Amino acid sequence: MNDTLAGWLQIAALVIALALSFRPLGDHMAHVLTSPRHWRAERLIYRAGGVDGNADQLWPAYLRSVLAFSAVSVLFLYAFQRVQNHLPLALGMKAVGPALSFNTAASFVTNTNWQAYSGESTLGHLVQMAGLAVQNFVSAAVGIAVAATLIRGFVRTRTERVGNFWVDLTRLVLRVLLPISLVAAVVLVAAGVVQNLHGIQSISTLAGGHQSLTGGPVASQEAIKELGTNGGGFYNANSAHPFENPTPFTNWLEIYLLLVIAVALPRTFGTMVGDRRQGYAIVAVMALIWAASVALTTANELHSVSSSAGYAAGGMMEGKEQRFGLWGSALFAVSTTLTSCGAVNSSHDSYTPGGGGMTLFNMMLGEIAPGGTGSGLYGILILAVVAVFVAGLMVGRTPEYLGKKLGAREMKFASLYILTTPSVVLVGAGLAMARPGERAAILNHGAHGFSEVLYAFASAANNNGSAFAGLAAGTAWYNTGLGLVMLLARFLPMVFVVALAGSLARQQPVPVTAGTLPTHRPQFVGLLTGVILIVVGLTYFPALALGPMAEGLR
Amino acid sequence: MFGPLARLARPHLAALRMLLVFTALTGVVYPLVVTGIAQTAFPGRAGGALIEEHGRPVASSRIGQNFTLPAPRGRRTPAVPDPGWFQPRPSAAGPAGYDPTASGASNLGPNNPDLVRTVRLRRLAVAAFDRVPPGRVPPDAVTASGSGLDPDISPAYAYEQVARVAAARRLAPAAVRRLVARHVHGRTLGFLGRPGVNVVELNHELGHRPAAKP
């Protein structure tokens, strides 16, 4: 079989697997988010946490719970790293410095998993397991919980109650994330991912040299890292590391895991709003953008477009693993940047200007195709609100989506959501480029160097976490700056989403008339795709022109 | 005054207690359960697929190694590849390469002049070492991997090295070629990944072959 056919089959197998889990997983999550019955284990957790599992929270209370939980998580994770040398399983690692601890705490609580540290030389097993991996679970659940409030906003009428955060959090961890992770982790071990509590083991190599082999509870972390679209690798090389991703099968499985929840959530949405066609329209937009991005990135890599190093080597294999090849690397790169995952199985910095530029553009789209766990769904629903509004302006009608009127208050929240991330990205990248010390962190010069800085801020602000890793971002300035960017760009949009949910839930639905824009037809799929591309394209075009486009046209 | 403060503190207290519950559940119980299952059902793989000789681990079959000549005592010259071993890909993990405590890629951009120069120099060096025309050297032989620990090379690069390894070890080239052919693994399930040769496993078996009498 040749590379091309094998590559297409790999993509086809992925699409089929995602299609097969779309319905059962989507419906399961809808059940989890609506069922009135608690499990006994869940009631025990509510009691241990001192929360009322039967309360239905007003939207401000829900939001306060989200923010309180996240704030406590940042502080806890910060303190955990600062004292790791006094704790068991530290493997002799020192306490992590203040700026790096803040950056890493912000990074994992915001589901970004930007890594300014190198796992194998900075963190002991205990911080990895009981600090970082815990946030892998709960930050993913927080994302889905916030998406759930927005869905409830469309479903509920004449109330400002949008659910119970503690119930959503607990159920999503217990009934969705934990069971799938457990199964996935065991499958990953069976396929070759390591899972042990070893420290560093020194060996004499075959040729008589020395090598220090690392150990760690990697598979358990790998499973939730992909499933929760976290992306923080156990090791510095992330999913390129053979202990994290040893075979082409684990590579395929990891891509599946990082997409599966975000792809199934539109089904959850469709089921909960009582019209599954609405969910199909949303997932169709996601699939269109994903497919186009896979095609463009793979084509650029296969043909070494505008890459002198690729021509010199006879192929774009710099920064890529032999066992994955160009197809397996490009598929991973696109999927990880169109979700908020940010795990990497190859060095995006060494991709062609077009391929690397696509990974950057993917993140700038706001990670909505299919996006992060939960954040992808609420991101695309906000854009759907904007698309409906644009269509309404064209015909001069008050726009409505799923029976809810989109008035001034709703559009203000949607606009604020859309403006937050680009402002943070562009201001941050601009500040960094204006400072000589921060410019010095660039590895590759010229247009590519600007891409490195732009990528760092786009990645942090979209809570992705992948990097053009040539940028030496381990300085106090970048650690603090990017940490703030991650927090602002995660929680400000969440405030607007939950507020929008409250505002929608308060309304009495308006009946569907002949003038209502149908939001389940191909026409709307096209409209939404167009709005996404235009909104993002216009926002970032100048910055992209200075980076990947300038390098590609050079 | 006390009322608003208490109202602010209450969700934070609940948040802390919930966080501790989830820390116990997903941060301690979950990884230990997976470790237990892994160590019981797949002890070899979970432990890193170690290759042992005389009861001591000498390699992990997942992690590439350097196959260089020992440096002269007291001198810190750049390591020279040993012609008697199959050579892995270039590595950016640590200054000497293949250091699992410093995994990572070069991160050099596609138009970085340093990378272009490095690739050209590697091509010339590999071609001279294996005595093949520079144009025949495959891409994986002149590029560093993403992890710096890639244990695999392409079958083309493995076959290219057969004559040199056979000559250095005084083995029949046909026998070495057969050994390589046995170590070429195809795509998983016929369509996942790319064919390759695991250099660590190949060299491990090669090391057990007695040389022919001179």
PDB file of C-alpha atoms in Angstrom, chain A residues 114-286:
ATOM      1  CA  TRP A 114       1.012  25.491  27.903  1.00  0.00           C
ATOM      2  CA  GLN A 115       4.268  24.015  29.160  1.00  0.00           C
ATOM      3  CA  ALA A 116       7.021  26.431  30.068  1.00  0.00           C
ATOM      4  CA  TYR A 117       8.652  23.584  31.988  1.00  0.00           C
ATOM      5  CA  SER A 118      10.095  20.290  30.842  1.00  0.00           C
ATOM      6  CA  GLY A 119       8.243  17.501  32.670  1.00  0.00           C
ATOM      7  CA  GLU A 120      11.124  15.073  32.970  1.00  0.00           C
ATOM      8  CA  SER A 121      13.477  17.610  34.558  1.00  0.00           C
ATOM      9  CA  THR A 122      11.103  19.786  36.609  1.00  0.00           C
ATOM     10  CA  LEU A 123       8.240  17.833  38.144  1.00  0.00           C
ATOM     11  CA  GLY A 124       8.018  14.788  40.390  1.00  0.00           C
ATOM     12  CA  HIS A 125       5.379  12.113  39.936  1.00  0.00           C
ATOM     13  CA  LEU A 126       3.163  13.417  42.753  1.00  0.00           C
ATOM     14  CA  VAL A 127       2.685  16.896  41.251  1.00  0.00           C
ATOM     15  CA  GLN A 128       2.032  15.308  37.857  1.00  0.00           C
ATOM     16  CA  MET A 129      -0.597  12.907  39.212  1.00  0.00           C
ATOM     17  CA  ALA A 130      -2.263  14.729  42.084  1.00  0.00           C
ATOM     18  CA  GLY A 131      -1.757  18.248  40.772  1.00  0.00           C
ATOM     19  CA  LEU A 132      -1.732  18.431  37.001  1.00  0.00           C
ATOM     20  CA  ALA A 133      -3.832  15.376  36.115  1.00  0.00           C
ATOM     21  CA  VAL A 134      -6.564  16.447  38.535  1.00  0.00           C
ATOM     22  CA  GLN A 135      -6.881  19.722  36.645  1.00  0.00           C
ATOM     23  CA  ASN A 136      -6.941  17.734  33.404  1.00  0.00           C
ATOM     24  CA  PHE A 137     -10.170  16.194  34.660  1.00  0.00           C
ATOM     25  CA  VAL A 138     -11.842  19.130  36.338  1.00  0.00           C
ATOM     26  CA  SER A 139     -10.906  21.853  33.845  1.00  0.00           C
ATOM     27  CA  ALA A 140     -12.418  19.725  31.080  1.00  0.00           C
ATOM     28  CA  ALA A 141     -15.558  19.241  33.184  1.00  0.00           C
ATOM     29  CA  VAL A 142     -15.761  22.992  33.869  1.00  0.00           C
ATOM     30  CA  GLY A 143     -15.721  23.633  30.109  1.00  0.00           C
ATOM     31  CA  ILE A 144     -18.592  21.224  29.476  1.00  0.00           C
ATOM     32  CA  ALA A 145     -20.501  22.604  32.473  1.00  0.00           C
ATOM     33  CA  VAL A 146     -20.340  26.147  31.084  1.00  0.00           C
ATOM     34  CA  ALA A 147     -21.489  24.865  27.684  1.00  0.00           C
ATOM     35  CA  ALA A 148     -24.376  23.155  29.493  1.00  0.00           C
ATOM     36  CA  THR A 149     -25.551  26.469  30.967  1.00  0.00           C
ATOM     37  CA  LEU A 150     -25.753  27.965  27.482  1.00  0.00           C
ATOM     38  CA  ILE A 151     -27.795  25.009  26.219  1.00  0.00           C
ATOM     39  CA  ARG A 152     -30.094  25.349  29.240  1.00  0.00           C
ATOM     40  CA  GLY A 153     -30.429  29.030  28.399  1.00  0.00           C
ATOM     41  CA  PHE A 154     -31.989  28.034  25.083  1.00  0.00           C
ATOM     42  CA  VAL A 155     -34.137  25.303  26.626  1.00  0.00           C
ATOM     43  CA  ARG A 156     -35.501  26.994  29.756  1.00  0.00           C
ATOM     44  CA  THR A 157     -38.030  29.784  29.913  1.00  0.00           C
ATOM     45  CA  ARG A 158     -38.833  32.517  32.411  1.00  0.00           C
ATOM     46  CA  THR A 159     -36.147  31.580  34.865  1.00  0.00           C
ATOM     47  CA  GLU A 160     -32.624  32.661  35.591  1.00  0.00           C
ATOM     48  CA  ARG A 161     -31.635  29.287  36.946  1.00  0.00           C
ATOM     49  CA  VAL A 162     -29.112  27.522  34.736  1.00  0.00           C
ATOM     50  CA  GLY A 163     -28.267  24.357  36.681  1.00  0.00           C
ATOM     51  CA  ASN A 164     -26.015  23.329  39.543  1.00  0.00           C
ATOM     52  CA  PHE A 165     -22.289  23.693  38.943  1.00  0.00           C
ATOM     53  CA  TRP A 166     -21.244  21.155  41.572  1.00  0.00           C
ATOM     54  CA  VAL A 167     -23.626  18.542  40.191  1.00  0.00           C
ATOM     55  CA  ASP A 168     -22.477  19.155  36.604  1.00  0.00           C
ATOM     56  CA  LEU A 169     -18.824  19.000  37.640  1.00  0.00           C
ATOM     57  CA  THR A 170     -19.194  15.837  39.677  1.00  0.00           C
ATOM     58  CA  ARG A 171     -21.293  13.968  37.154  1.00  0.00           C
ATOM     59  CA  LEU A 172     -19.100  14.902  34.191  1.00  0.00           C
ATOM     60  CA  VAL A 173     -16.033  13.614  36.014  1.00  0.00           C
ATOM     61  CA  LEU A 174     -17.681  10.489  37.398  1.00  0.00           C
ATOM     62  CA  ARG A 175     -19.900   9.459  34.519  1.00  0.00           C
ATOM     63  CA  VAL A 176     -18.013  10.699  31.446  1.00  0.00           C
ATOM     64  CA  LEU A 177     -14.343  11.530  31.932  1.00  0.00           C
ATOM     65  CA  LEU A 178     -13.258   8.910  34.470  1.00  0.00           C
ATOM     66  CA  PRO A 179     -14.752   5.799  32.857  1.00  0.00           C
ATOM     67  CA  ILE A 180     -13.549   6.665  29.338  1.00  0.00           C
ATOM     68  CA  SER A 181     -10.104   7.603  30.644  1.00  0.00           C
ATOM     69  CA  LEU A 182      -9.800   4.377  32.575  1.00  0.00           C
ATOM     70  CA  VAL A 183     -10.579   2.256  29.526  1.00  0.00           C
ATOM     71  CA  ALA A 184      -8.400   4.391  27.259  1.00  0.00           C
ATOM     72  CA  ALA A 185      -5.475   4.279  29.695  1.00  0.00           C
ATOM     73  CA  VAL A 186      -5.541   0.493  29.842  1.00  0.00           C
ATOM     74  CA  VAL A 187      -5.744   0.259  26.041  1.00  0.00           C
ATOM     75  CA  LEU A 188      -2.800   2.670  25.764  1.00  0.00           C
ATOM     76  CA  VAL A 189      -0.719   0.545  28.144  1.00  0.00           C
ATOM     77  CA  ALA A 190      -1.615  -2.583  26.184  1.00  0.00           C
ATOM     78  CA  ALA A 191      -0.414  -0.790  23.059  1.00  0.00           C
ATOM     79  CA  GLY A 192       2.875   0.225  24.658  1.00  0.00           C
ATOM     80  CA  VAL A 193       2.527   3.438  26.689  1.00  0.00           C
ATOM     81  CA  VAL A 194       4.427   3.203  29.992  1.00  0.00           C
ATOM     82  CA  GLN A 195       2.721   3.263  33.395  1.00  0.00           C
ATOM     83  CA  ASN A 196       4.951   2.880  36.426  1.00  0.00           C
ATOM     84  CA  LEU A 197       6.260   4.851  39.372  1.00  0.00           C
ATOM     85  CA  HIS A 198       9.949   4.475  38.516  1.00  0.00           C
ATOM     86  CA  GLY A 199      12.371   7.294  38.925  1.00  0.00           C
ATOM     87  CA  ILE A 200      15.260   7.807  36.538  1.00  0.00           C
ATOM     88  CA  GLN A 201      17.026   4.547  35.730  1.00  0.00           C
ATOM     89  CA  SER A 202      20.643   4.646  34.520  1.00  0.00           C
ATOM     90  CA  ILE A 203      21.621   2.013  32.004  1.00  0.00           C
ATOM     91  CA  SER A 204      24.698   1.036  30.009  1.00  0.00           C
ATOM     92  CA  THR A 205      23.677   1.150  26.371  1.00  0.00           C
ATOM     93  CA  LEU A 206      24.298  -1.406  23.624  1.00  0.00           C
ATOM     94  CA  ALA A 207      27.251   0.587  22.340  1.00  0.00           C
ATOM     95  CA  GLY A 208      28.689   0.973  25.847  1.00  0.00           C
ATOM     96  CA  GLY A 209      27.497   4.508  26.550  1.00  0.00           C
ATOM     97  CA  HIS A 210      25.147   5.720  29.275  1.00  0.00           C
ATOM     98  CA  GLN A 211      21.507   6.622  29.106  1.00  0.00           C
ATOM     99  CA  SER A 212      19.044   7.734  31.793  1.00  0.00           C
ATOM    100  CA  LEU A 213      15.621   6.230  31.177  1.00  0.00           C
ATOM    101  CA  THR A 214      12.623   8.024  32.643  1.00  0.00           C
ATOM    102  CA  GLY A 215       9.531   6.434  34.154  1.00  0.00           C
ATOM    103  CA  GLY A 216       6.180   7.680  35.315  1.00  0.00           C
ATOM    104  CA  PRO A 217       2.417   7.145  35.448  1.00  0.00           C
ATOM    105  CA  VAL A 218       2.197   8.205  31.817  1.00  0.00           C
ATOM    106  CA  ALA A 219      -0.747   6.242  30.360  1.00  0.00           C
ATOM    107  CA  SER A 220      -3.216   7.387  33.039  1.00  0.00           C
ATOM    108  CA  GLN A 221      -2.230  10.985  32.324  1.00  0.00           C
ATOM    109  CA  GLU A 222      -2.103  10.514  28.552  1.00  0.00           C
ATOM    110  CA  ALA A 223      -5.709   9.295  28.410  1.00  0.00           C
ATOM    111  CA  ILE A 224      -7.223  12.314  30.160  1.00  0.00           C
ATOM    112  CA  LYS A 225      -4.744  14.679  28.533  1.00  0.00           C
ATOM    113  CA  GLU A 226      -6.285  13.837  25.157  1.00  0.00           C
ATOM    114  CA  LEU A 227      -9.870  13.175  26.260  1.00  0.00           C
ATOM    115  CA  GLY A 228     -10.126  16.451  28.174  1.00  0.00           C
ATOM    116  CA  THR A 229      -8.345  18.352  25.364  1.00  0.00           C
ATOM    117  CA  ASN A 230      -5.754  19.413  27.901  1.00  0.00           C
ATOM    118  CA  GLY A 231      -2.592  18.544  26.036  1.00  0.00           C
ATOM    119  CA  GLY A 232      -0.004  18.848  28.799  1.00  0.00           C
ATOM    120  CA  GLY A 233       2.575  16.173  28.118  1.00  0.00           C
ATOM    121  CA  PHE A 234       4.175  14.098  30.820  1.00  0.00           C
ATOM    122  CA  TYR A 235       7.471  14.711  29.049  1.00  0.00           C
ATOM    123  CA  ASN A 236       8.814  17.733  27.234  1.00  0.00           C
ATOM    124  CA  ALA A 237       8.401  16.139  23.805  1.00  0.00           C
ATOM    125  CA  ASN A 238       4.706  15.546  24.580  1.00  0.00           C
ATOM    126  CA  SER A 239       3.008  13.053  22.242  1.00  0.00           C
ATOM    127  CA  ALA A 240       6.119  12.797  20.084  1.00  0.00           C
ATOM    128  CA  HIS A 241       7.802  10.981  23.003  1.00  0.00           C
ATOM    129  CA  PRO A 242       7.826   7.214  22.391  1.00  0.00           C
ATOM    130  CA  PHE A 243       6.796   6.537  26.010  1.00  0.00           C
ATOM    131  CA  GLU A 244       3.680   8.713  25.532  1.00  0.00           C
ATOM    132  CA  ASN A 245       2.896   7.707  21.979  1.00  0.00           C
ATOM    133  CA  PRO A 246       4.841   4.602  20.982  1.00  0.00           C
ATOM    134  CA  THR A 247       3.033   3.331  17.883  1.00  0.00           C
ATOM    135  CA  PRO A 248       0.949   4.487  14.921  1.00  0.00           C
ATOM    136  CA  PHE A 249      -2.059   2.910  16.643  1.00  0.00           C
ATOM    137  CA  THR A 250      -1.610   4.911  19.861  1.00  0.00           C
ATOM    138  CA  ASN A 251      -1.196   7.973  17.648  1.00  0.00           C
ATOM    139  CA  TRP A 252      -4.511   7.303  15.953  1.00  0.00           C
ATOM    140  CA  LEU A 253      -6.212   6.552  19.270  1.00  0.00           C
ATOM    141  CA  GLU A 254      -4.900   9.756  20.820  1.00  0.00           C
ATOM    142  CA  ILE A 255      -6.264  11.800  17.908  1.00  0.00           C
ATOM    143  CA  TYR A 256      -9.622  10.051  18.337  1.00  0.00           C
ATOM    144  CA  LEU A 257      -9.668  10.730  22.079  1.00  0.00           C
ATOM    145  CA  LEU A 258      -8.887  14.413  21.726  1.00  0.00           C
ATOM    146  CA  LEU A 259     -11.730  14.879  19.238  1.00  0.00           C
ATOM    147  CA  VAL A 260     -14.389  12.551  20.578  1.00  0.00           C
ATOM    148  CA  ILE A 261     -16.108  14.643  23.284  1.00  0.00           C
ATOM    149  CA  ALA A 262     -16.068  17.884  21.314  1.00  0.00           C
ATOM    150  CA  VAL A 263     -17.516  16.107  18.264  1.00  0.00           C
ATOM    151  CA  ALA A 264     -20.287  14.462  20.305  1.00  0.00           C
ATOM    152  CA  LEU A 265     -21.332  17.633  22.154  1.00  0.00           C
ATOM    153  CA  PRO A 266     -23.416  19.007  19.242  1.00  0.00           C
ATOM    154  CA  ARG A 267     -25.492  15.842  19.593  1.00  0.00           C
ATOM    155  CA  THR A 268     -25.877  16.624  23.288  1.00  0.00           C
ATOM    156  CA  PHE A 269     -26.954  20.122  22.276  1.00  0.00           C
ATOM    157  CA  GLY A 270     -29.422  18.861  19.679  1.00  0.00           C
ATOM    158  CA  THR A 271     -30.883  16.341  22.093  1.00  0.00           C
ATOM    159  CA  MET A 272     -31.249  18.835  24.916  1.00  0.00           C
ATOM    160  CA  VAL A 273     -32.911  21.526  22.790  1.00  0.00           C
ATOM    161  CA  GLY A 274     -35.268  18.904  21.409  1.00  0.00           C
ATOM    162  CA  ASP A 275     -34.269  19.288  17.766  1.00  0.00           C
ATOM    163  CA  ARG A 276     -31.382  17.061  16.757  1.00  0.00           C
ATOM    164  CA  ARG A 277     -31.090  18.717  13.332  1.00  0.00           C
ATOM    165  CA  GLN A 278     -29.708  21.793  15.123  1.00  0.00           C
ATOM    166  CA  GLY A 279     -26.861  19.632  16.387  1.00  0.00           C
ATOM    167  CA  TYR A 280     -26.218  18.154  12.943  1.00  0.00           C
ATOM    168  CA  ALA A 281     -25.883  21.639  11.454  1.00  0.00           C
ATOM    169  CA  ILE A 282     -23.304  22.607  14.075  1.00  0.00           C
ATOM    170  CA  VAL A 283     -21.282  19.420  13.668  1.00  0.00           C
ATOM    171  CA  ALA A 284     -21.391  19.859   9.881  1.00  0.00           C
ATOM    172  CA  VAL A 285     -19.704  23.260  10.187  1.00  0.00           C
ATOM    173  CA  MET A 286     -17.060  21.748  12.463  1.00  0.00           C
TER     174      MET A 286
END
